[in-house]
Coordinates of C-alpha atoms in Angstrom, one line a residue:
Q1 CA -39.1 53.4 4.1
A2 CA -39.8 49.8 5.1
F3 CA -43.6 49.3 5.1
G4 CA -45.0 46.0 6.2
E5 CA -43.3 42.7 5.6
N6 CA -40.7 43.0 2.8
Q7 CA -42.5 46.0 1.3
W8 CA -41.2 49.6 0.7
N9 CA -43.3 52.6 0.6
C10 CA -42.4 55.8 -1.4
Q11 CA -42.3 58.7 1.1
Y12 CA -41.2 61.5 -1.1
C13 CA -40.8 62.4 -4.8
L14 CA -38.0 64.9 -5.3
N15 CA -38.8 67.0 -8.4
G16 CA -36.1 69.4 -9.7
H17 CA -34.1 68.0 -12.5
S18 CA -35.5 68.4 -16.0
S19 CA -33.9 65.2 -17.5
A20 CA -32.5 61.8 -16.6
I21 CA -30.5 61.4 -13.4
F22 CA -27.3 59.4 -13.8
C23 CA -25.8 59.5 -10.3
V24 CA -27.1 59.9 -6.7
L25 CA -25.2 60.1 -3.4
L26 CA -26.4 59.9 0.2
N27 CA -24.2 61.3 2.9
N28 CA -23.0 59.5 6.0
T29 CA -25.7 61.0 8.2
D30 CA -28.5 60.3 5.8
D31 CA -29.7 63.9 5.7
M32 CA -28.3 65.0 2.4
I33 CA -28.8 63.6 -1.2
I34 CA -26.7 64.9 -4.1
S35 CA -27.9 64.2 -7.6
G36 CA -26.2 64.7 -11.0
S37 CA -28.2 64.8 -14.3
Y38 CA -28.3 64.9 -18.1
D39 CA -29.6 68.5 -17.5
K40 CA -26.0 69.4 -16.6
K41 CA -26.9 70.3 -13.0
I42 CA -25.8 69.0 -9.5
K43 CA -28.5 69.4 -6.9
F44 CA -28.1 69.2 -3.1
W45 CA -31.2 68.0 -1.3
M46 CA -31.5 68.5 2.5
K47 CA -33.8 66.7 4.9
Q48 CA -35.6 69.0 7.3
N49 CA -39.2 68.4 7.9
Q50 CA -39.2 67.1 4.3
W51 CA -36.6 66.9 1.5
L52 CA -35.9 70.2 -0.1
C53 CA -33.4 71.3 -2.8
Q54 CA -31.0 73.6 -0.9
Q55 CA -28.6 74.4 -3.7
T56 CA -28.0 73.8 -7.4
I57 CA -24.6 74.0 -9.2
S58 CA -24.8 74.6 -12.9
D59 CA -21.2 75.1 -13.9
H60 CA -20.9 71.9 -16.0
S61 CA -21.8 72.3 -19.7
E62 CA -22.6 68.7 -20.4
T63 CA -24.1 65.6 -18.8
I64 CA -22.9 64.7 -15.3
Y65 CA -21.9 61.1 -15.0
S66 CA -20.4 60.5 -11.5
L67 CA -20.2 62.0 -8.1
S68 CA -18.1 61.1 -5.0
L69 CA -17.8 62.5 -1.5
N70 CA -14.6 62.4 0.5
E71 CA -14.3 60.8 4.0
Q72 CA -14.8 64.1 5.8
Q73 CA -17.9 64.8 3.7
N74 CA -16.6 68.3 2.9
K75 CA -15.5 67.8 -0.7
L76 CA -17.4 66.5 -3.7
I77 CA -15.9 65.6 -7.0
S78 CA -17.8 65.4 -10.3
C79 CA -17.1 64.4 -13.9
S80 CA -19.0 65.3 -17.0
K81 CA -19.0 64.8 -20.7
D82 CA -17.6 68.4 -20.9
S83 CA -14.1 66.8 -20.2
Q84 CA -13.9 68.5 -16.8
I85 CA -13.5 67.3 -13.2
F86 CA -14.9 69.7 -10.6
I87 CA -13.7 69.9 -7.0
I88 CA -16.6 71.2 -5.0
S89 CA -15.9 72.3 -1.4
K90 CA -18.3 72.9 1.5
L91 CA -17.8 76.4 2.8
D92 CA -20.0 77.1 5.8
K93 CA -23.3 75.7 4.7
L94 CA -22.9 76.2 1.0
W95 CA -21.0 74.2 -1.7
S96 CA -18.7 76.1 -4.1
V97 CA -16.6 75.0 -7.1
T98 CA -13.0 75.5 -5.9
Q99 CA -11.1 73.7 -8.7
K100 CA -11.8 72.8 -12.4
I101 CA -9.5 70.1 -13.9
K102 CA -9.5 69.9 -17.7
V103 CA -9.0 66.3 -18.9
D104 CA -7.9 65.0 -22.4
Q105 CA -10.8 62.5 -22.4
Y106 CA -14.0 62.8 -20.5
G107 CA -14.9 60.1 -18.1
Q108 CA -18.0 58.4 -16.6
R109 CA -16.4 57.2 -13.3
L110 CA -14.5 58.6 -10.4
C111 CA -14.3 58.2 -6.6
F112 CA -12.3 59.3 -3.6
I113 CA -9.8 56.9 -2.1
N114 CA -9.2 59.1 0.8
D115 CA -9.4 62.9 1.5
N116 CA -6.3 63.6 -0.6
L117 CA -6.6 61.0 -3.4
F118 CA -9.1 60.1 -6.0
A119 CA -9.3 57.8 -9.0
F120 CA -10.7 58.8 -12.5
Q121 CA -11.4 56.5 -15.4
P122 CA -11.2 58.2 -18.8
F123 CA -13.9 56.9 -21.2
C124 CA -12.7 53.5 -22.6
K125 CA -9.0 54.3 -22.2
E126 CA -6.7 51.6 -20.9
E127 CA -5.4 53.8 -18.2
L128 CA -6.7 54.8 -14.8
Y129 CA -5.7 58.3 -13.6
I130 CA -4.9 59.0 -9.9
Y131 CA -5.1 62.5 -8.6
E132 CA -3.5 63.7 -5.4
M133 CA -3.8 66.9 -3.4
D134 CA -0.7 69.1 -3.4
T135 CA 0.1 69.9 0.2
N136 CA 1.1 73.5 -0.6
S137 CA -1.5 74.6 -3.1
K138 CA -4.3 72.4 -1.8
Q139 CA -5.1 71.7 -5.5
F140 CA -5.5 68.2 -7.0
R141 CA -3.1 67.2 -9.8
K142 CA -2.7 64.0 -11.7
F143 CA 0.4 62.2 -10.5
K144 CA 0.0 58.5 -11.7
E145 CA -1.5 56.4 -14.4
Y146 CA -2.2 52.7 -14.2
K147 CA -2.9 50.2 -17.0
V148 CA -6.5 48.7 -16.9
K149 CA -8.3 46.5 -19.4
C150 CA -10.9 47.6 -21.9
S151 CA -11.6 46.0 -25.3
F152 CA -14.5 48.1 -26.4
E153 CA -14.8 51.7 -27.6
R154 CA -18.2 52.1 -26.0
C155 CA -19.3 52.0 -22.4
C156 CA -22.4 52.3 -20.2
C157 CA -22.3 54.8 -17.3
L158 CA -24.6 53.2 -14.9
F159 CA -22.0 51.2 -12.8
Q160 CA -20.4 53.6 -10.4
Q161 CA -16.7 53.3 -9.4
Q162 CA -16.5 52.0 -5.8
Y163 CA -13.7 52.0 -3.2
L164 CA -13.9 49.7 -0.2
K165 CA -11.5 51.0 2.5
S166 CA -11.7 47.9 4.7
K167 CA -10.2 45.7 2.0
S168 CA -8.4 48.5 0.0
L169 CA -10.3 47.4 -3.1
L170 CA -11.3 49.6 -6.0
V171 CA -14.0 48.3 -8.4
N172 CA -13.8 50.0 -11.8
K173 CA -15.9 49.2 -14.8
N174 CA -14.3 50.0 -18.1
G175 CA -16.0 49.0 -21.4
N176 CA -16.8 45.3 -21.1
F177 CA -14.4 44.7 -18.2
V178 CA -14.8 45.1 -14.5
N179 CA -11.3 45.7 -13.1
V180 CA -10.8 45.0 -9.4
M181 CA -7.7 46.7 -8.0
R182 CA -6.0 46.6 -4.7
I183 CA -4.1 49.5 -3.1
K184 CA -0.9 48.3 -1.5
D185 CA 0.6 49.7 1.7
N186 CA 3.0 51.8 -0.3
G187 CA 0.2 53.4 -2.2
D188 CA 0.6 51.5 -5.5
F189 CA -2.5 50.2 -7.4
V190 CA -2.3 46.7 -8.6
T191 CA -4.9 44.9 -10.7
Q192 CA -6.1 41.9 -8.7
Q193 CA -8.6 40.6 -11.2
S194 CA -10.1 41.7 -14.6
I195 CA -13.5 40.2 -15.3
E196 CA -14.5 40.2 -19.0
F197 CA -18.2 40.3 -20.1
N198 CA -19.8 39.9 -23.5
S199 CA -21.5 43.2 -23.1
I200 CA -20.8 46.8 -22.1
I201 CA -24.1 46.9 -20.3
I202 CA -23.0 45.8 -16.8
Y203 CA -24.3 46.8 -13.4
G204 CA -22.8 45.8 -10.1
Q205 CA -21.7 46.5 -6.5
L206 CA -19.4 45.2 -3.8
S207 CA -21.1 44.2 -0.6
E208 CA -20.3 46.4 2.4
D209 CA -17.9 43.8 3.9
G210 CA -16.2 43.2 0.5
E211 CA -17.0 39.5 0.6
Y212 CA -19.2 39.5 -2.5
L213 CA -19.3 41.2 -5.9
I214 CA -22.7 41.1 -7.5
T215 CA -23.2 41.9 -11.2
Y216 CA -25.8 41.8 -13.9
D217 CA -24.8 42.0 -17.6
E218 CA -26.9 42.1 -20.7
G219 CA -24.8 39.5 -22.5
S220 CA -25.6 36.6 -20.1
K221 CA -28.8 38.2 -18.7
E222 CA -27.6 36.7 -15.4
I223 CA -27.2 38.0 -11.9
Q224 CA -23.7 36.7 -11.0
I225 CA -22.3 36.6 -7.5
R226 CA -18.6 36.2 -6.9
K227 CA -17.1 35.5 -3.5
Y228 CA -13.8 37.1 -2.4
Q229 CA -10.9 34.8 -1.8
E230 CA -7.6 35.8 -0.3
F231 CA -4.5 34.2 -1.9

């Protein structure tokens, strides 16, 4: 919470995980936090009079690297070092694992594009996988792969994949590259820019209006700001 001029005050400490937390989400109404951890657990924290852990999902058998909520906020996807993607659906007031997708290579990044589509980046592979919901079975299946750049066999997980609907842009770190992809009107993904760094330790985020991409990388030890330009 903002406290005084340019100061922030810690209101709550949420204790529940037994190890490092790698991904945190806040829902659209700011009353639910979802966290994923090295302890292999996903926790759902609800704001009532205070923040309380409402539910824990322990189905993953390895570290949880990434989480994403869909637009309707009723489906959560997760990826883990156990080489599985989970589809977790909200049923009444509880969340349940409704689909487990086994992948050939675990990944550290995924995100919803819309309610029926999500992107998944296998660890340091030069392909991005796109999953789509089957209209009959309501199950997600991989239906496309796109080439993306990566010249390292190592990566750092702390740069979440990000999709910006207003500009149809997907920002996807892969090894020492940050690949910026545009989704065309026909649904195809095209790489708009691949930014190469001299390190795999890169952190970054698109601004909410998509006008700026801000990054920090261990190679340059610089905070770099790039402005979006339409061609």
